Backbone as JSON Lines, residues from 0, in Angstrom:
{"i":0,"aa":"M","n":[154.46,132.59,17.6],"ca":[154.79,131.3,18.27],"c":[156.82,131.31,17.4]}
{"i":1,"aa":"R","n":[157.56,130.83,18.6],"ca":[158.62,130.45,17.92],"c":[159.9,129.7,18.78]}
{"i":2,"aa":"A","n":[160.64,129.26,18.57],"ca":[161.35,128.48,19.42],"c":[162.0,129.47,20.11]}
{"i":3,"aa":"A","n":[162.25,128.99,21.63],"ca":[163.08,130.28,22.51],"c":[164.31,130.09,21.92]}
{"i":4,"aa":"D","n":[165.15,131.14,22.1],"ca":[166.45,131.3,22.38],"c":[167.37,131.37,23.42]}
{"i":5,"aa":"P","n":[168.71,130.91,23.65],"ca":[169.2,131.0,25.17],"c":[169.13,132.24,25.46]}
{"i":6,"aa":"A","n":[169.48,133.54,24.97],"ca":[168.76,134.63,25.69],"c":[167.85,134.87,26.3]}
{"i":7,"aa":"D","n":[166.88,133.79,26.04],"ca":[165.22,134.15,26.39],"c":[165.24,133.41,27.81]}
{"i":8,"aa":"M","n":[165.8,132.27,28.05],"ca":[165.99,131.4,28.98],"c":[165.58,132.08,30.52]}
{"i":9,"aa":"D","n":[166.31,132.86,30.8],"ca":[165.83,133.42,32.29],"c":[164.31,134.13,32.62]}
{"i":10,"aa":"A","n":[164.35,134.86,31.27],"ca":[162.87,135.26,31.13],"c":[161.85,134.18,31.37]}
{"i":11,"aa":"V","n":[161.76,133.43,30.32],"ca":[161.17,131.81,30.34],"c":[160.96,131.35,31.89]}
{"i":12,"aa":"Y","n":[162.65,131.24,32.6],"ca":[162.42,130.63,33.81],"c":[161.61,131.48,34.7]}
{"i":13,"aa":"M","n":[162.01,132.72,34.68],"ca":[161.11,133.66,35.78],"c":[159.6,133.71,35.27]}
{"i":14,"aa":"M","n":[158.91,133.23,34.76],"ca":[157.56,133.24,34.36],"c":[157.09,132.09,35.23]}
{"i":15,"aa":"G","n":[157.92,131.4,35.8],"ca":[156.97,130.49,36.57],"c":[157.73,130.84,38.39]}
{"i":16,"aa":"F","n":[158.25,131.65,38.39],"ca":[159.02,131.71,39.91],"c":[157.89,131.81,40.75]}
{"i":17,"aa":"D","n":[157.06,132.19,40.7],"ca":[155.93,132.69,41.3],"c":[155.42,131.12,41.79]}
{"i":18,"aa":"A","n":[155.31,130.31,40.95],"ca":[154.73,128.83,41.0],"c":[155.69,127.74,41.61]}
{"i":19,"aa":"F","n":[156.61,127.79,41.01],"ca":[157.93,126.78,41.36],"c":[159.35,127.35,42.19]}
{"i":20,"aa":"A","n":[159.48,128.6,42.71],"ca":[160.58,128.82,43.21],"c":[160.43,128.5,44.89]}
{"i":21,"aa":"E","n":[159.52,128.04,45.47],"ca":[159.27,127.67,46.64],"c":[160.47,127.77,47.83]}
{"i":22,"aa":"G","n":[159.87,129.51,47.64],"ca":[160.96,130.03,48.74],"c":[162.02,130.54,48.24]}
{"i":23,"aa":"L","n":[163.17,129.93,47.64],"ca":[164.2,130.29,46.76],"c":[164.4,132.25,46.49]}
{"i":24,"aa":"A","n":[165.6,132.43,46.61],"ca":[165.89,133.69,46.21],"c":[166.22,133.83,44.69]}
{"i":25,"aa":"V","n":[165.61,135.01,43.81],"ca":[165.53,134.76,42.23],"c":[166.89,133.94,41.85]}
{"i":26,"aa":"E","n":[168.2,134.62,42.22],"ca":[169.32,133.8,41.84],"c":[169.42,132.36,41.99]}
{"i":27,"aa":"A","n":[169.06,131.55,43.33],"ca":[168.99,130.59,43.41],"c":[168.14,129.78,42.57]}
{"i":28,"aa":"Y","n":[167.11,130.6,42.45],"ca":[166.02,129.77,41.44],"c":[166.24,129.57,39.79]}
{"i":29,"aa":"L","n":[166.7,130.74,39.84],"ca":[167.76,130.79,38.39],"c":[168.64,129.41,38.14]}
{"i":30,"aa":"A","n":[169.45,129.46,39.21],"ca":[170.75,128.55,38.95],"c":[170.36,127.2,38.72]}
{"i":31,"aa":"G","n":[169.25,127.05,39.51],"ca":[168.4,125.7,39.83],"c":[168.06,125.54,38.26]}
{"i":32,"aa":"C","n":[167.06,126.41,37.56],"ca":[166.52,126.17,36.31],"c":[167.84,126.03,35.29]}
{"i":33,"aa":"R","n":[168.68,126.99,35.5],"ca":[169.99,126.78,34.33],"c":[170.14,125.28,34.67]}
{"i":34,"aa":"A","n":[170.53,124.66,35.83],"ca":[171.11,123.52,35.9],"c":[170.38,122.28,35.73]}
{"i":35,"aa":"A","n":[169.03,122.19,35.44],"ca":[168.09,121.29,35.43],"c":[168.49,120.53,34.34]}
{"i":36,"aa":"P","n":[168.82,119.32,34.51],"ca":[168.84,118.33,33.2],"c":[167.64,118.23,32.33]}
{"i":37,"aa":"K","n":[166.52,117.98,32.94],"ca":[165.37,117.92,32.15],"c":[164.97,118.96,31.06]}
{"i":38,"aa":"Y","n":[165.68,120.24,31.71],"ca":[165.17,121.54,30.78],"c":[166.11,121.67,29.43]}
{"i":39,"aa":"R","n":[167.03,120.51,29.69],"ca":[168.03,120.29,28.45],"c":[167.42,119.35,27.51]}
{"i":40,"aa":"L","n":[166.54,118.51,27.86],"ca":[165.84,117.09,27.64],"c":[165.0,117.74,26.04]}
{"i":41,"aa":"G","n":[164.63,118.84,26.38],"ca":[163.15,119.37,25.48],"c":[163.58,120.64,25.15]}
{"i":42,"aa":"R","n":[162.49,121.06,23.82],"ca":[162.44,122.31,23.14],"c":[161.92,123.28,23.75]}
{"i":43,"aa":"W","n":[161.99,124.88,23.87],"ca":[161.49,125.45,24.52],"c":[160.75,126.44,23.46]}
{"i":44,"aa":"Y","n":[159.41,126.84,23.89],"ca":[158.91,127.97,22.95],"c":[158.13,129.02,23.51]}
{"i":45,"aa":"V","n":[158.27,130.2,22.94],"ca":[157.75,131.36,23.48],"c":[156.5,131.86,22.32]}
{"i":46,"aa":"L","n":[155.82,132.48,23.08],"ca":[155.05,133.41,22.37],"c":[154.97,134.87,22.41]}
{"i":47,"aa":"E","n":[155.18,135.62,21.77],"ca":[155.41,136.96,21.53],"c":[153.96,137.77,21.24]}
{"i":48,"aa":"V","n":[154.08,138.8,22.01],"ca":[152.81,139.86,21.54],"c":[153.55,141.11,21.53]}
{"i":49,"aa":"E","n":[153.02,141.61,20.47],"ca":[153.99,143.08,20.67],"c":[155.52,143.24,20.79]}
{"i":50,"aa":"G","n":[156.15,142.47,20.44],"ca":[157.63,142.19,20.56],"c":[157.83,141.69,22.12]}
{"i":51,"aa":"R","n":[157.01,141.64,23.02],"ca":[157.28,141.09,24.32],"c":[157.03,139.54,24.65]}
{"i":52,"aa":"T","n":[158.02,139.25,25.22],"ca":[157.76,137.58,25.08],"c":[156.67,137.32,26.41]}
{"i":53,"aa":"V","n":[155.49,136.78,26.1],"ca":[154.43,136.63,27.29],"c":[154.21,135.43,27.63]}
{"i":54,"aa":"S","n":[154.49,134.27,27.37],"ca":[154.1,132.78,27.51],"c":[155.32,131.89,27.03]}
{"i":55,"aa":"S","n":[155.47,130.68,27.55],"ca":[156.51,129.74,27.11],"c":[155.98,128.31,27.68]}
{"i":56,"aa":"L","n":[156.46,127.61,27.35],"ca":[156.34,126.13,27.36],"c":[157.76,125.28,26.66]}
{"i":57,"aa":"I","n":[157.47,124.02,27.36],"ca":[158.8,123.37,26.73],"c":[158.01,121.83,26.34]}
{"i":58,"aa":"C","n":[158.62,121.52,25.49],"ca":[158.04,119.92,24.43],"c":[159.16,119.01,24.49]}
{"i":59,"aa":"Y","n":[158.47,117.73,24.95],"ca":[159.62,116.43,25.33],"c":[159.25,115.76,24.12]}
{"i":60,"aa":"E","n":[160.29,114.8,23.43],"ca":[160.21,113.78,22.67],"c":[160.87,112.72,23.24]}
{"i":61,"aa":"G","n":[160.34,111.43,23.24],"ca":[161.22,110.14,23.54],"c":[161.89,110.18,24.88]}
{"i":62,"aa":"H","n":[161.1,111.08,26.0],"ca":[161.57,111.12,27.1],"c":[160.83,110.67,28.14]}
{"i":63,"aa":"F","n":[160.78,110.54,29.41],"ca":[159.53,110.25,30.37],"c":[158.95,109.22,30.24]}
{"i":64,"aa":"G","n":[158.93,108.16,29.44],"ca":[158.01,107.28,28.74],"c":[157.24,107.69,27.96]}
{"i":65,"aa":"L","n":[157.39,108.64,27.24],"ca":[156.25,109.05,25.96],"c":[156.62,108.1,24.68]}
{"i":66,"aa":"A","n":[155.63,107.68,24.23],"ca":[155.68,107.31,23.11],"c":[156.47,107.55,21.99]}
{"i":67,"aa":"A","n":[156.58,106.67,20.92],"ca":[157.28,107.29,19.84],"c":[156.49,108.53,18.99]}
{"i":68,"aa":"R","n":[154.98,108.56,18.79],"ca":[154.98,109.62,18.03],"c":[154.17,110.51,19.07]}
{"i":69,"aa":"A","n":[154.6,110.67,20.06],"ca":[154.0,111.37,21.17],"c":[155.09,112.6,21.84]}
{"i":70,"aa":"V","n":[153.92,113.94,22.04],"ca":[155.08,115.29,23.08],"c":[154.15,115.11,23.9]}
{"i":71,"aa":"G","n":[155.12,115.37,24.84],"ca":[154.85,116.32,26.16],"c":[154.93,117.4,26.32]}
{"i":72,"aa":"I","n":[153.88,117.91,26.73],"ca":[154.12,119.93,26.89],"c":[154.55,119.67,28.65]}
{"i":73,"aa":"G","n":[154.97,120.92,28.96],"ca":[155.5,120.9,30.64],"c":[155.97,122.58,30.57]}
{"i":74,"aa":"S","n":[155.85,122.95,31.92],"ca":[156.28,123.91,32.4],"c":[155.79,125.39,31.56]}
{"i":75,"aa":"V","n":[154.21,124.86,31.4],"ca":[153.45,126.01,30.54],"c":[153.35,127.0,31.99]}
{"i":76,"aa":"A","n":[153.88,128.4,31.3],"ca":[153.82,129.63,32.13],"c":[153.72,131.03,31.2]}
{"i":77,"aa":"T","n":[153.07,131.64,31.86],"ca":[152.72,133.41,31.29],"c":[153.41,134.35,32.41]}
{"i":78,"aa":"E","n":[153.79,135.41,31.44],"ca":[154.46,136.5,32.95],"c":[153.24,136.87,33.64]}
{"i":79,"aa":"V","n":[153.71,137.35,34.83],"ca":[152.52,137.43,35.78],"c":[151.57,138.74,35.03]}
{"i":80,"aa":"G","n":[152.26,139.63,34.63],"ca":[151.33,140.91,34.06],"c":[150.6,140.56,32.96]}
{"i":81,"aa":"A","n":[150.74,139.46,32.4],"ca":[149.96,139.14,31.01],"c":[148.87,137.73,31.5]}
{"i":82,"aa":"R","n":[148.93,137.39,32.52],"ca":[147.89,136.24,32.64],"c":[146.46,136.43,32.83]}
{"i":83,"aa":"R","n":[145.77,135.38,32.43],"ca":[144.51,135.52,32.1],"c":[143.75,136.57,31.15]}
{"i":84,"aa":"R","n":[145.11,136.48,29.97],"ca":[144.41,136.85,28.79],"c":[144.6,136.15,27.37]}
{"i":85,"aa":"G","n":[144.39,134.34,27.84],"ca":[144.39,133.49,26.58],"c":[145.92,133.13,25.9]}
{"i":86,"aa":"Y","n":[147.19,133.73,26.44],"ca":[148.25,133.65,26.03],"c":[148.72,132.01,25.79]}
{"i":87,"aa":"A","n":[148.84,131.68,27.03],"ca":[149.22,130.17,27.35],"c":[148.25,128.92,26.27]}
{"i":88,"aa":"A","n":[147.12,129.64,26.02],"ca":[145.96,128.87,25.54],"c":[146.58,128.83,23.77]}
{"i":89,"aa":"A","n":[146.92,130.09,23.64],"ca":[147.23,130.37,22.33],"c":[148.31,129.54,21.97]}
{"i":90,"aa":"L","n":[149.4,129.59,22.69],"ca":[150.8,129.03,22.29],"c":[150.78,127.62,22.51]}
{"i":91,"aa":"I","n":[149.67,127.35,23.42],"ca":[149.55,125.51,23.42],"c":[148.79,125.16,21.76]}
{"i":92,"aa":"K","n":[148.03,125.66,21.39],"ca":[147.36,125.45,20.43],"c":[148.13,125.9,18.98]}
{"i":93,"aa":"A","n":[149.16,126.79,19.24],"ca":[150.19,126.93,18.11],"c":[151.27,126.06,17.83]}
{"i":94,"aa":"V","n":[151.53,125.62,18.85],"ca":[152.56,124.28,19.41],"c":[151.91,122.81,18.61]}
{"i":95,"aa":"V","n":[150.63,122.71,18.98],"ca":[149.96,121.38,18.9],"c":[149.84,121.55,17.19]}
{"i":96,"aa":"A","n":[149.25,122.61,16.87],"ca":[149.43,122.94,15.19],"c":[150.58,122.69,14.5]}
{"i":97,"aa":"A","n":[151.76,123.18,15.34],"ca":[152.9,122.83,14.46],"c":[153.21,121.68,14.39]}
{"i":98,"aa":"Y","n":[153.61,120.87,15.54],"ca":[153.48,119.66,15.45],"c":[152.93,118.65,14.66]}
{"i":99,"aa":"R","n":[151.55,118.87,14.53],"ca":[150.27,118.13,13.59],"c":[151.12,118.15,12.09]}
{"i":100,"aa":"A","n":[151.26,119.52,11.51],"ca":[151.63,119.59,10.45],"c":[152.7,118.85,10.16]}
{"i":101,"aa":"R","n":[153.65,118.46,11.04],"ca":[154.82,117.66,10.97],"c":[154.37,116.26,10.56]}
{"i":102,"aa":"G","n":[153.53,115.77,11.01],"ca":[152.78,114.58,10.2],"c":[153.2,113.27,11.17]}
{"i":103,"aa":"D","n":[153.91,113.64,12.03],"ca":[154.37,112.44,13.04],"c":[153.96,112.19,14.6]}
{"i":104,"aa":"V","n":[153.26,113.11,14.82],"ca":[152.81,112.99,15.97],"c":[151.19,112.53,16.42]}
{"i":105,"aa":"D","n":[150.95,111.94,16.97],"ca":[149.46,111.35,17.32],"c":[149.04,111.76,18.42]}
{"i":106,"aa":"A","n":[149.77,112.13,19.33],"ca":[149.34,112.32,20.98],"c":[150.04,113.52,21.87]}
{"i":107,"aa":"F","n":[149.47,114.01,22.23],"ca":[149.98,115.39,23.3],"c":[149.45,114.97,24.64]}
{"i":108,"aa":"Y","n":[150.74,115.09,25.55],"ca":[150.31,114.96,26.53],"c":[150.93,116.11,27.42]}
{"i":109,"aa":"L","n":[150.16,116.13,28.47],"ca":[150.61,117.3,29.76],"c":[150.13,116.7,31.05]}
{"i":110,"aa":"H","n":[150.83,117.3,32.35],"ca":[150.35,117.02,33.59],"c":[149.81,118.67,34.02]}
{"i":111,"aa":"A","n":[148.58,118.63,34.26],"ca":[147.64,119.87,35.13],"c":[147.88,120.22,36.1]}
{"i":112,"aa":"D","n":[148.94,121.19,36.46],"ca":[148.99,121.6,37.82],"c":[148.62,122.75,38.53]}
{"i":113,"aa":"V","n":[147.29,123.06,37.3],"ca":[146.58,123.97,37.66],"c":[145.15,123.44,37.12]}
{"i":114,"aa":"D","n":[144.05,123.88,37.22],"ca":[142.83,123.54,36.94],"c":[142.61,122.79,35.66]}
{"i":115,"aa":"P","n":[142.37,121.6,35.81],"ca":[142.26,120.74,34.65],"c":[141.41,121.22,33.62]}
{"i":116,"aa":"E","n":[140.41,121.98,33.7],"ca":[139.46,122.77,32.96],"c":[139.99,123.75,31.93]}
{"i":117,"aa":"I","n":[141.4,124.62,32.34],"ca":[141.52,125.2,31.28],"c":[142.17,124.34,30.03]}
{"i":118,"aa":"Y","n":[142.85,122.89,30.4],"ca":[143.27,122.09,29.09],"c":[141.88,121.69,28.83]}
{"i":119,"aa":"R","n":[140.88,121.34,29.5],"ca":[139.72,120.88,28.57],"c":[139.35,121.53,27.58]}
{"i":120,"aa":"R","n":[139.26,122.71,27.96],"ca":[139.01,123.6,26.68],"c":[139.69,123.71,25.71]}
{"i":121,"aa":"L","n":[140.64,123.08,25.61],"ca":[141.7,122.92,24.51],"c":[141.74,121.58,23.82]}
{"i":122,"aa":"G","n":[140.74,120.78,24.49],"ca":[140.68,119.34,23.81],"c":[141.44,118.14,24.74]}
{"i":123,"aa":"F","n":[141.78,118.63,25.9],"ca":[142.91,117.55,26.44],"c":[141.78,117.01,27.46]}
{"i":124,"aa":"R","n":[142.18,115.79,27.59],"ca":[141.02,114.85,28.4],"c":[142.13,114.15,29.34]}
{"i":125,"aa":"T","n":[141.33,113.8,30.61],"ca":[142.27,113.25,31.58],"c":[142.5,111.66,31.42]}
{"i":126,"aa":"L","n":[143.5,111.26,31.84],"ca":[143.64,109.67,31.47],"c":[142.71,108.97,32.54]}
{"i":127,"aa":"H","n":[142.22,107.7,32.32],"ca":[141.55,107.28,33.17],"c":[142.85,106.57,34.09]}
{"i":128,"aa":"G","n":[142.29,106.7,35.27],"ca":[143.2,106.33,36.49],"c":[143.99,107.89,37.23]}
{"i":129,"aa":"S","n":[143.87,108.67,36.62],"ca":[145.06,109.7,36.49],"c":[144.15,111.11,37.1]}
{"i":130,"aa":"E","n":[144.54,111.93,38.01],"ca":[144.06,112.86,38.42],"c":[144.63,114.2,37.41]}
{"i":131,"aa":"A","n":[145.99,113.9,37.04],"ca":[146.42,115.2,36.62],"c":[147.31,114.84,35.33]}
{"i":132,"aa":"C","n":[147.19,113.72,34.79],"ca":[147.56,113.53,33.22],"c":[146.56,113.71,32.33]}
{"i":133,"aa":"M","n":[146.87,114.43,31.46],"ca":[146.03,114.76,30.05],"c":[146.39,114.67,29.03]}
{"i":134,"aa":"A","n":[145.51,114.24,28.02],"ca":[146.07,114.16,26.49],"c":[145.13,114.51,26.04]}
{"i":135,"aa":"L","n":[145.31,114.92,24.71],"ca":[144.82,115.2,23.55],"c":[145.37,114.58,22.6]}
{"i":136,"aa":"A","n":[144.46,113.5,22.04],"ca":[144.65,112.52,21.0],"c":[143.46,111.86,20.31]}
{"i":137,"aa":"A","n":[143.3,111.94,19.08],"ca":[141.99,110.87,18.67],"c":[142.4,109.35,18.87]}
{"i":138,"aa":"D","n":[143.21,108.76,18.95],"ca":[142.93,107.24,19.8],"c":[142.62,107.23,20.93]}
{"i":139,"aa":"E","n":[140.99,106.68,20.98],"ca":[140.64,106.09,22.09],"c":[140.91,105.42,23.05]}
{"i":140,"aa":"A","n":[142.16,104.59,22.6],"ca":[142.85,104.0,23.16],"c":[143.69,104.44,24.3]}
{"i":141,"aa":"V","n":[144.2,105.35,23.95],"ca":[145.07,106.27,25.16],"c":[144.08,106.68,26.46]}
{"i":142,"aa":"F","n":[142.66,106.77,26.31],"ca":[142.08,107.33,27.74],"c":[141.38,106.03,28.28]}
{"i":143,"aa":"G","n":[141.5,104.56,27.8],"ca":[140.94,103.34,28.1],"c":[141.7,102.95,29.51]}
{"i":144,"aa":"V","n":[141.3,101.97,30.42],"ca":[141.58,101.13,31.03],"c":[142.84,100.5,30.84]}
{"i":145,"aa":"G","n":[144.01,100.54,31.8],"ca":[145.14,99.65,31.55],"c":[146.0,100.41,30.81]}
{"i":146,"aa":"F","n":[145.69,101.7,29.84],"ca":[146.62,102.85,29.34],"c":[147.41,103.31,30.84]}
{"i":147,"aa":"V","n":[148.71,103.55,30.79],"ca":[149.73,104.33,31.48],"c":[150.2,105.47,30.8]}
{"i":148,"aa":"G","n":[150.14,106.62,30.93],"ca":[150.76,107.46,30.37],"c":[152.1,108.04,30.81]}
{"i":149,"aa":"P","n":[152.69,108.56,30.18],"ca":[154.01,109.09,30.79],"c":[154.16,109.5,32.24]}
{"i":150,"aa":"R","n":[155.3,109.42,32.84],"ca":[156.18,109.95,34.05],"c":[155.96,111.57,33.97]}
{"i":151,"aa":"Y","n":[155.72,112.07,35.0],"ca":[155.56,113.31,35.23],"c":[156.88,114.03,34.58]}
{"i":152,"aa":"F","n":[156.67,115.23,33.82],"ca":[157.86,115.76,33.4],"c":[157.62,117.52,33.57]}
């Protein structure tokens, strides 16, 4: 796992083309990704296997209603030819471990745009009253009635 470089970004964006392009041509999709303000708010990470970038995600801190000691994980994607091999899960685990090692993060959030079971296997739990917002946190209050998770990111 490593932080993505600017040279990685078109390949990173293309990992989600089939899911997020909504009928756009490749160049229009890439132009939209390159111009998206939210993608400049976070830090992108990639997973390389045998010198090839196979999976990516973005982490947000301090945006979208996230608490001070929380990280939002978004845009999790894997290259089409590398899916169903556990690469996204490995990247999420590595990113969570890296943030935990810093010692200043208590909770991780994501919005499950795919089957939530994928994230449950990594320890994420659905927040009370939410169908898609999930968290990985030791504080049970995060999962209680009345807790409002972060906005979609």
